[in-house]
Every structure is written in structure tokens, then in C-alpha cells.
Amino acid sequence: QLQLQESGPGLVKPSATLSLTCTVSGVSMRTGSVYWAWIRQPPGKGLEWIGNVYYSGSTYYKPSLKSRVSISVDTSKNQFSLTMTSVTAADTAVYYCARHEDNWDGEWFDPWGQGTLVTVSS
Amino acid sequence: SYELTQPPSVSVSPGQVARITCSGDALPKKSASWYQQKSGQAPLLVIYEDNKRPSGIPERFSGSKSGAVATLTIAGAQVDDEADYYCYSSDNSGNHRLFGGGTKLTVL
């Protein structure tokens, strides 16, 4: 059964770099038409897609976050990671990783990790 | 920038039909997916490719689309269906991928 699990620091200082890892279990990340995504949700607010990575390393980012975000993949560990630089309080959110099916007919996220809360505060 | 518009809230009595809409200019050409998020939990896919239901999702959940409006319908809504519901799609270029603002469904 495919499962995803986020890990990383729960507290990050303003202007520092946020780093999270998603560990995928139950299936190899080397699967065609499947991307691996990061999505976040500020407390009490809606969902925001951050970006995707393919097992080959190709990436897609939300344009407004592109200058601060990097997503990488390590297929040997079946993991992918999110790095976000110069964080502010506005980056405080629950961060989710998810499998992103993307083909000619449509795209969707399933399953999702349980999420990890990252608070930006000094 | 591209937007997907959902009503902030929908309220129905148990057993009634709940309909949640999602409006977006690119929806005539782009499919939508729908997610249920109960309090304190991660989102759960309930509809993909406009009208397909993943295994394990009850048959009372269905999706449809007409022009620029996608609709999630819950036939015979139950108290357990109370949650926030989000649609997801992209613009025609595929460069802007986003969720709608979310709809809080109340069943009481």
C-alpha cells in the first residue's frame, strides 16, 4: 500500500531555510505519468500547490514561489525533498506531500501524507 | 491570475442532496478533481477527471461538469460528510495549478 510521510523541523527562524523530506513507501518513485508534489495549508486557510518533481528530476513550481523553492528527488532512498529559502511568518503552514497523477485526461493528488506543521518564528 | 471559485459554505439536512460548485474559465478544457478534508486530517481524493470515483469512496459522491462549472454532488448527505471540500484544476497553459478556496459543508 502506497504511503507518504513528511519529516523535518517543526520550527524555523525568519529568513532561514525550510527543509522537508517526504518518504515514499509501498511503490517505487520510478513510475511513469506520476509526479510527486508538495502542498501547504496555512492555519485556518485553504490549500496551496507549491510544486512537483518527476523521478527524472524535472520540476514544476508555482510561479509566485519559484524564486524561493526547490524540489529534489532521491530515487535510491525513495524520497523527495522541499527547500524554501528566506522564510517569513507567512510560510507558517501544514506542509503535505502527495502523489500527483498527471496525464492527458487530468491530474489529481492521491494519496497524501499526514502533513507536518512548520512554524516560522524567532 | 487564474482563479477557481467555490461558495464559502453549503448547508443541508441529513438525507438531502448537497451540491458544491467550482467555477473557472479553463474548466471547459481542463478536468477537475475534488478533495474532502475533515477537521485535523489530510485531504482525501473523492473525485478525479471530473466524474470518476476512486475505490473506497461511497457511491453517493459524484462529479459533473457543464461548461466552466464543475459540481460535486453528495446524494443523501450524512453527518459524517461534514468537511471542507476543495476543487483542483489548472489554467489552459498548465502553468498555474491551484485549488479553489474551499467550501465548508454542514449537515445538520
mmCIF file of C-alpha atoms in Angstrom:
data_model
loop_
_atom_site.group_PDB
_atom_site.id
_atom_site.type_symbol
_atom_site.label_atom_id
_atom_site.label_comp_id
_atom_site.label_asym_id
_atom_site.label_seq_id
_atom_site.Cartn_x
_atom_site.Cartn_y
_atom_site.Cartn_z
ATOM 1 C CA GLN A 1 0.000 0.000 0.000
ATOM 2 C CA LEU A 2 1.391 3.369 -1.050
ATOM 3 C CA GLN A 3 2.128 5.674 1.870
ATOM 4 C CA LEU A 4 3.871 9.019 2.192
ATOM 5 C CA GLN A 5 5.401 10.511 5.328
ATOM 6 C CA GLU A 6 6.733 14.026 5.803
ATOM 7 C CA SER A 7 9.628 14.782 8.128
ATOM 8 C CA GLY A 8 11.623 17.831 9.135
ATOM 9 C CA PRO A 9 11.923 20.624 11.705
ATOM 10 C CA GLY A 10 8.711 21.994 13.141
ATOM 11 C CA LEU A 11 10.218 25.399 13.894
ATOM 12 C CA VAL A 12 12.228 27.600 11.542
ATOM 13 C CA LYS A 13 13.568 31.085 12.198
ATOM 14 C CA PRO A 14 12.585 34.018 9.960
ATOM 15 C CA SER A 15 14.901 34.492 6.961
ATOM 16 C CA ALA A 16 16.214 30.934 7.372
ATOM 17 C CA THR A 17 15.729 27.952 5.033
ATOM 18 C CA LEU A 18 12.943 25.431 5.466
ATOM 19 C CA SER A 19 13.800 21.828 4.540
ATOM 20 C CA LEU A 20 11.367 18.918 4.485
ATOM 21 C CA THR A 21 11.602 15.343 3.233
ATOM 22 C CA CYS A 22 8.854 13.009 2.069
ATOM 23 C CA THR A 23 9.498 9.278 2.293
ATOM 24 C CA VAL A 24 7.501 7.120 -0.118
ATOM 25 C CA SER A 25 6.786 3.511 0.798
ATOM 26 C CA GLY A 26 4.926 0.741 -0.976
ATOM 27 C CA VAL A 27 5.877 1.677 -4.529
ATOM 28 C CA SER A 28 8.927 2.811 -6.456
ATOM 29 C CA MET A 29 9.007 6.502 -7.307
ATOM 30 C CA ARG A 30 10.188 5.497 -10.807
ATOM 31 C CA THR A 31 6.650 5.308 -12.211
ATOM 32 C CA GLY A 32 5.561 6.838 -15.494
ATOM 33 C CA SER A 33 2.989 9.664 -15.557
ATOM 34 C CA VAL A 34 3.382 10.134 -11.813
ATOM 35 C CA TYR A 35 4.790 13.228 -10.191
ATOM 36 C CA TRP A 36 5.473 13.882 -6.525
ATOM 37 C CA ALA A 37 4.099 17.087 -5.064
ATOM 38 C CA TRP A 38 4.308 19.471 -2.138
ATOM 39 C CA ILE A 39 1.178 21.293 -0.991
ATOM 40 C CA ARG A 40 0.738 23.550 2.032
ATOM 41 C CA GLN A 41 -2.096 24.909 4.136
ATOM 42 C CA PRO A 42 -1.698 27.926 6.448
ATOM 43 C CA PRO A 43 -3.642 27.599 9.710
ATOM 44 C CA GLY A 44 -7.353 28.106 9.070
ATOM 45 C CA LYS A 45 -6.844 28.691 5.339
ATOM 46 C CA GLY A 46 -7.042 26.791 2.061
ATOM 47 C CA LEU A 47 -4.693 24.540 0.133
ATOM 48 C CA GLU A 48 -1.824 25.868 -1.975
ATOM 49 C CA TRP A 49 0.092 23.817 -4.530
ATOM 50 C CA ILE A 50 3.837 24.504 -4.216
ATOM 51 C CA GLY A 51 5.397 22.321 -6.896
ATOM 52 C CA ASN A 52 6.110 18.897 -8.383
ATOM 53 C CA VAL A 53 9.078 16.714 -9.172
ATOM 54 C CA TYR A 54 9.330 13.786 -11.609
ATOM 55 C CA TYR A 55 11.583 10.841 -10.803
ATOM 56 C CA SER A 56 13.971 12.093 -13.512
ATOM 57 C CA GLY A 57 14.395 15.330 -11.541
ATOM 58 C CA SER A 58 12.329 17.638 -13.731
ATOM 59 C CA THR A 59 10.322 20.120 -11.705
ATOM 60 C CA TYR A 60 7.354 22.495 -11.872
ATOM 61 C CA TYR A 61 6.790 25.277 -9.347
ATOM 62 C CA LYS A 62 4.070 27.748 -8.507
ATOM 63 C CA PRO A 63 5.269 30.907 -10.307
ATOM 64 C CA SER A 64 4.989 33.163 -7.245
ATOM 65 C CA LEU A 65 7.162 30.784 -5.165
ATOM 66 C CA LYS A 66 9.622 29.754 -7.859
ATOM 67 C CA SER A 67 12.394 32.123 -6.732
ATOM 68 C CA ARG A 68 12.468 30.616 -3.213
ATOM 69 C CA VAL A 69 11.563 26.951 -3.738
ATOM 70 C CA SER A 70 13.474 23.889 -4.858
ATOM 71 C CA ILE A 71 12.210 20.298 -5.007
ATOM 72 C CA SER A 72 14.609 17.404 -5.481
ATOM 73 C CA VAL A 73 14.327 13.634 -5.652
ATOM 74 C CA ASP A 74 16.481 10.754 -4.399
ATOM 75 C CA THR A 75 15.156 7.589 -6.018
ATOM 76 C CA SER A 76 17.741 5.433 -4.239
ATOM 77 C CA LYS A 77 16.063 6.347 -0.950
ATOM 78 C CA ASN A 78 12.560 6.692 -2.448
ATOM 79 C CA GLN A 79 12.407 10.228 -1.083
ATOM 80 C CA PHE A 80 11.810 13.713 -2.376
ATOM 81 C CA SER A 81 12.547 16.971 -0.627
ATOM 82 C CA LEU A 82 11.392 20.582 -0.400
ATOM 83 C CA THR A 83 13.680 23.510 0.253
ATOM 84 C CA MET A 84 12.293 27.004 0.764
ATOM 85 C CA THR A 85 14.609 29.938 1.386
ATOM 86 C CA SER A 86 14.087 33.288 3.132
ATOM 87 C CA VAL A 87 11.006 32.167 5.030
ATOM 88 C CA THR A 88 8.669 34.560 6.824
ATOM 89 C CA ALA A 89 5.695 34.122 9.126
ATOM 90 C CA ALA A 90 3.531 33.843 6.005
ATOM 91 C CA ASP A 91 5.192 30.481 5.302
ATOM 92 C CA THR A 92 3.816 29.019 8.536
ATOM 93 C CA ALA A 93 1.634 26.137 7.414
ATOM 94 C CA VAL A 94 0.969 22.431 7.437
ATOM 95 C CA TYR A 95 3.064 21.006 4.606
ATOM 96 C CA TYR A 96 1.773 17.927 2.789
ATOM 97 C CA CYS A 97 3.462 15.680 0.281
ATOM 98 C CA ALA A 98 1.351 13.743 -2.201
ATOM 99 C CA ARG A 99 1.490 11.520 -5.260
ATOM 100 C CA HIS A 100 0.422 13.575 -8.274
ATOM 101 C CA GLU A 101 -1.072 11.715 -11.215
ATOM 102 C CA ASP A 102 -0.718 13.888 -14.320
ATOM 103 C CA ASN A 103 -1.831 12.630 -17.734
ATOM 104 C CA TRP A 104 -3.698 13.820 -20.801
ATOM 105 C CA ASP A 105 -7.089 13.273 -19.162
ATOM 106 C CA GLY A 106 -6.421 15.110 -15.963
ATOM 107 C CA GLU A 107 -4.414 15.418 -12.824
ATOM 108 C CA TRP A 108 -5.058 14.669 -9.181
ATOM 109 C CA PHE A 109 -3.360 14.082 -5.825
ATOM 110 C CA ASP A 110 -3.678 10.702 -4.135
ATOM 111 C CA PRO A 111 -2.645 9.657 -1.573
ATOM 112 C CA TRP A 112 -1.466 12.411 0.756
ATOM 113 C CA GLY A 113 0.899 12.280 3.675
ATOM 114 C CA GLN A 114 -0.449 13.152 7.109
ATOM 115 C CA GLY A 115 1.160 16.592 6.964
ATOM 116 C CA THR A 116 3.695 18.331 9.149
ATOM 117 C CA LEU A 117 3.277 21.733 10.786
ATOM 118 C CA VAL A 118 6.102 24.174 10.194
ATOM 119 C CA THR A 119 6.073 27.354 12.256
ATOM 120 C CA VAL A 120 8.254 30.296 11.298
ATOM 121 C CA SER A 121 9.144 32.196 14.440
ATOM 122 C CA SER A 122 12.162 33.526 16.279
ATOM 123 C CA SER B 1 -4.069 35.281 -12.404
ATOM 124 C CA TYR B 2 -6.284 32.234 -12.721
ATOM 125 C CA GLU B 3 -8.896 31.505 -10.059
ATOM 126 C CA LEU B 4 -11.215 28.667 -9.099
ATOM 127 C CA THR B 5 -14.266 29.992 -7.269
ATOM 128 C CA GLN B 6 -16.233 27.979 -4.711
ATOM 129 C CA PRO B 7 -19.034 29.072 -2.358
ATOM 130 C CA PRO B 8 -17.658 29.506 1.180
ATOM 131 C CA SER B 9 -20.360 27.359 2.721
ATOM 132 C CA VAL B 10 -23.173 24.952 1.923
ATOM 133 C CA SER B 11 -25.665 23.658 4.459
ATOM 134 C CA VAL B 12 -28.098 20.745 4.094
ATOM 135 C CA SER B 13 -30.163 18.467 6.308
ATOM 136 C CA PRO B 14 -29.236 14.780 6.597
ATOM 137 C CA GLY B 15 -30.521 12.821 3.622
ATOM 138 C CA GLN B 16 -30.685 15.841 1.331
ATOM 139 C CA VAL B 17 -28.614 16.418 -1.779
ATOM 140 C CA ALA B 18 -25.589 18.657 -1.328
ATOM 141 C CA ARG B 19 -24.095 20.379 -4.358
ATOM 142 C CA ILE B 20 -20.796 22.256 -4.296
ATOM 143 C CA THR B 21 -19.732 24.213 -7.363
ATOM 144 C CA CYS B 22 -16.333 25.230 -8.696
ATOM 145 C CA SER B 23 -16.092 27.883 -11.417
ATOM 146 C CA GLY B 24 -13.072 28.512 -13.604
ATOM 147 C CA ASP B 25 -12.531 29.847 -17.114
ATOM 148 C CA ALA B 26 -10.338 26.894 -18.157
ATOM 149 C CA LEU B 27 -12.668 24.177 -16.886
ATOM 150 C CA PRO B 28 -14.276 23.602 -20.309
ATOM 151 C CA LYS B 29 -10.904 22.167 -21.399
ATOM 152 C CA LYS B 30 -9.337 21.124 -18.083
ATOM 153 C CA SER B 31 -10.656 18.453 -15.773
ATOM 154 C CA ALA B 32 -11.291 18.957 -12.077
ATOM 155 C CA SER B 33 -10.609 16.847 -9.024
ATOM 156 C CA TRP B 34 -12.259 17.134 -5.611
ATOM 157 C CA TYR B 35 -10.916 16.635 -2.091
ATOM 158 C CA GLN B 36 -12.611 16.140 1.260
ATOM 159 C CA GLN B 37 -10.808 17.434 4.338
ATOM 160 C CA LYS B 38 -12.207 16.661 7.755
ATOM 161 C CA SER B 39 -11.025 18.645 10.750
ATOM 162 C CA GLY B 40 -7.429 17.885 11.656
ATOM 163 C CA GLN B 41 -6.952 15.415 8.793
ATOM 164 C CA ALA B 42 -5.158 15.380 5.468
ATOM 165 C CA PRO B 43 -7.263 15.871 2.339
ATOM 166 C CA LEU B 44 -8.798 12.805 0.678
ATOM 167 C CA LEU B 45 -9.445 12.461 -3.056
ATOM 168 C CA VAL B 46 -13.157 11.865 -3.708
ATOM 169 C CA ILE B 47 -13.480 12.652 -7.449
ATOM 170 C CA TYR B 48 -10.927 12.826 -10.288
ATOM 171 C CA GLU B 49 -11.167 13.574 -14.019
ATOM 172 C CA ASP B 50 -14.436 15.453 -13.398
ATOM 173 C CA ASN B 51 -16.587 12.428 -12.612
ATOM 174 C CA LYS B 52 -14.525 9.364 -11.662
ATOM 175 C CA ARG B 53 -14.740 7.994 -8.142
ATOM 176 C CA PRO B 54 -11.694 6.302 -6.523
ATOM 177 C CA SER B 55 -12.179 2.897 -4.999
ATOM 178 C CA GLY B 56 -13.461 3.109 -1.450
ATOM 179 C CA ILE B 57 -15.365 6.367 -1.962
ATOM 180 C CA PRO B 58 -19.127 5.904 -1.380
ATOM 181 C CA GLU B 59 -21.398 5.970 -4.423
ATOM 182 C CA ARG B 60 -23.284 8.965 -3.014
ATOM 183 C CA PHE B 61 -20.331 11.108 -4.124
ATOM 184 C CA SER B 62 -20.447 12.089 -7.806
ATOM 185 C CA GLY B 63 -18.930 14.735 -10.028
ATOM 186 C CA SER B 64 -20.084 16.514 -13.150
ATOM 187 C CA LYS B 65 -19.125 19.451 -15.304
ATOM 188 C CA SER B 66 -21.008 21.821 -17.555
ATOM 189 C CA GLY B 67 -19.003 24.445 -19.371
ATOM 190 C CA ALA B 68 -16.921 26.398 -16.875
ATOM 191 C CA VAL B 69 -18.567 24.932 -13.772
ATOM 192 C CA ALA B 70 -17.656 21.662 -12.098
ATOM 193 C CA THR B 71 -20.006 20.284 -9.462
ATOM 194 C CA LEU B 72 -19.529 17.846 -6.607
ATOM 195 C CA THR B 73 -22.807 16.219 -5.603
ATOM 196 C CA ILE B 74 -23.395 14.259 -2.429
ATOM 197 C CA ALA B 75 -26.676 12.371 -2.700
ATOM 198 C CA GLY B 76 -28.212 11.698 0.675
ATOM 199 C CA ALA B 77 -25.642 13.644 2.677
ATOM 200 C CA GLN B 78 -24.701 12.207 6.041
ATOM 201 C CA VAL B 79 -23.425 13.885 9.197
ATOM 202 C CA ASP B 80 -20.128 12.117 8.561
ATOM 203 C CA ASP B 81 -19.805 14.077 5.283
ATOM 204 C CA GLU B 82 -19.323 17.348 7.183
ATOM 205 C CA ALA B 83 -15.971 18.653 5.997
ATOM 206 C CA ASP B 84 -14.227 21.216 3.857
ATOM 207 C CA TYR B 85 -14.267 20.400 0.162
ATOM 208 C CA TYR B 86 -11.734 21.699 -2.358
ATOM 209 C CA CYS B 87 -11.673 21.539 -6.141
ATOM 210 C CA TYR B 88 -8.392 21.487 -8.080
ATOM 211 C CA SER B 89 -7.509 22.231 -11.673
ATOM 212 C CA SER B 90 -5.141 24.276 -13.818
ATOM 213 C CA ASP B 91 -5.285 27.037 -16.372
ATOM 214 C CA ASN B 92 -5.092 26.274 -20.095
ATOM 215 C CA SER B 93 -1.313 26.662 -20.160
ATOM 216 C CA GLY B 94 -0.818 24.284 -17.241
ATOM 217 C CA ASN B 95 1.467 26.827 -15.615
ATOM 218 C CA HIS B 96 -0.997 27.789 -12.904
ATOM 219 C CA ARG B 97 -2.179 24.819 -10.855
ATOM 220 C CA LEU B 98 -4.405 25.640 -7.963
ATOM 221 C CA PHE B 99 -7.126 24.707 -5.535
ATOM 222 C CA GLY B 100 -10.383 26.515 -5.116
ATOM 223 C CA GLY B 101 -10.879 28.450 -1.899
ATOM 224 C CA GLY B 102 -12.789 25.599 -0.287
ATOM 225 C CA THR B 103 -16.399 25.050 0.765
ATOM 226 C CA LYS B 104 -17.451 24.165 4.286
ATOM 227 C CA LEU B 105 -20.264 21.615 4.147
ATOM 228 C CA THR B 106 -22.544 21.493 7.173
ATOM 229 C CA VAL B 107 -25.001 18.614 7.548
ATOM 230 C CA LEU B 108 -27.497 19.179 10.365
#
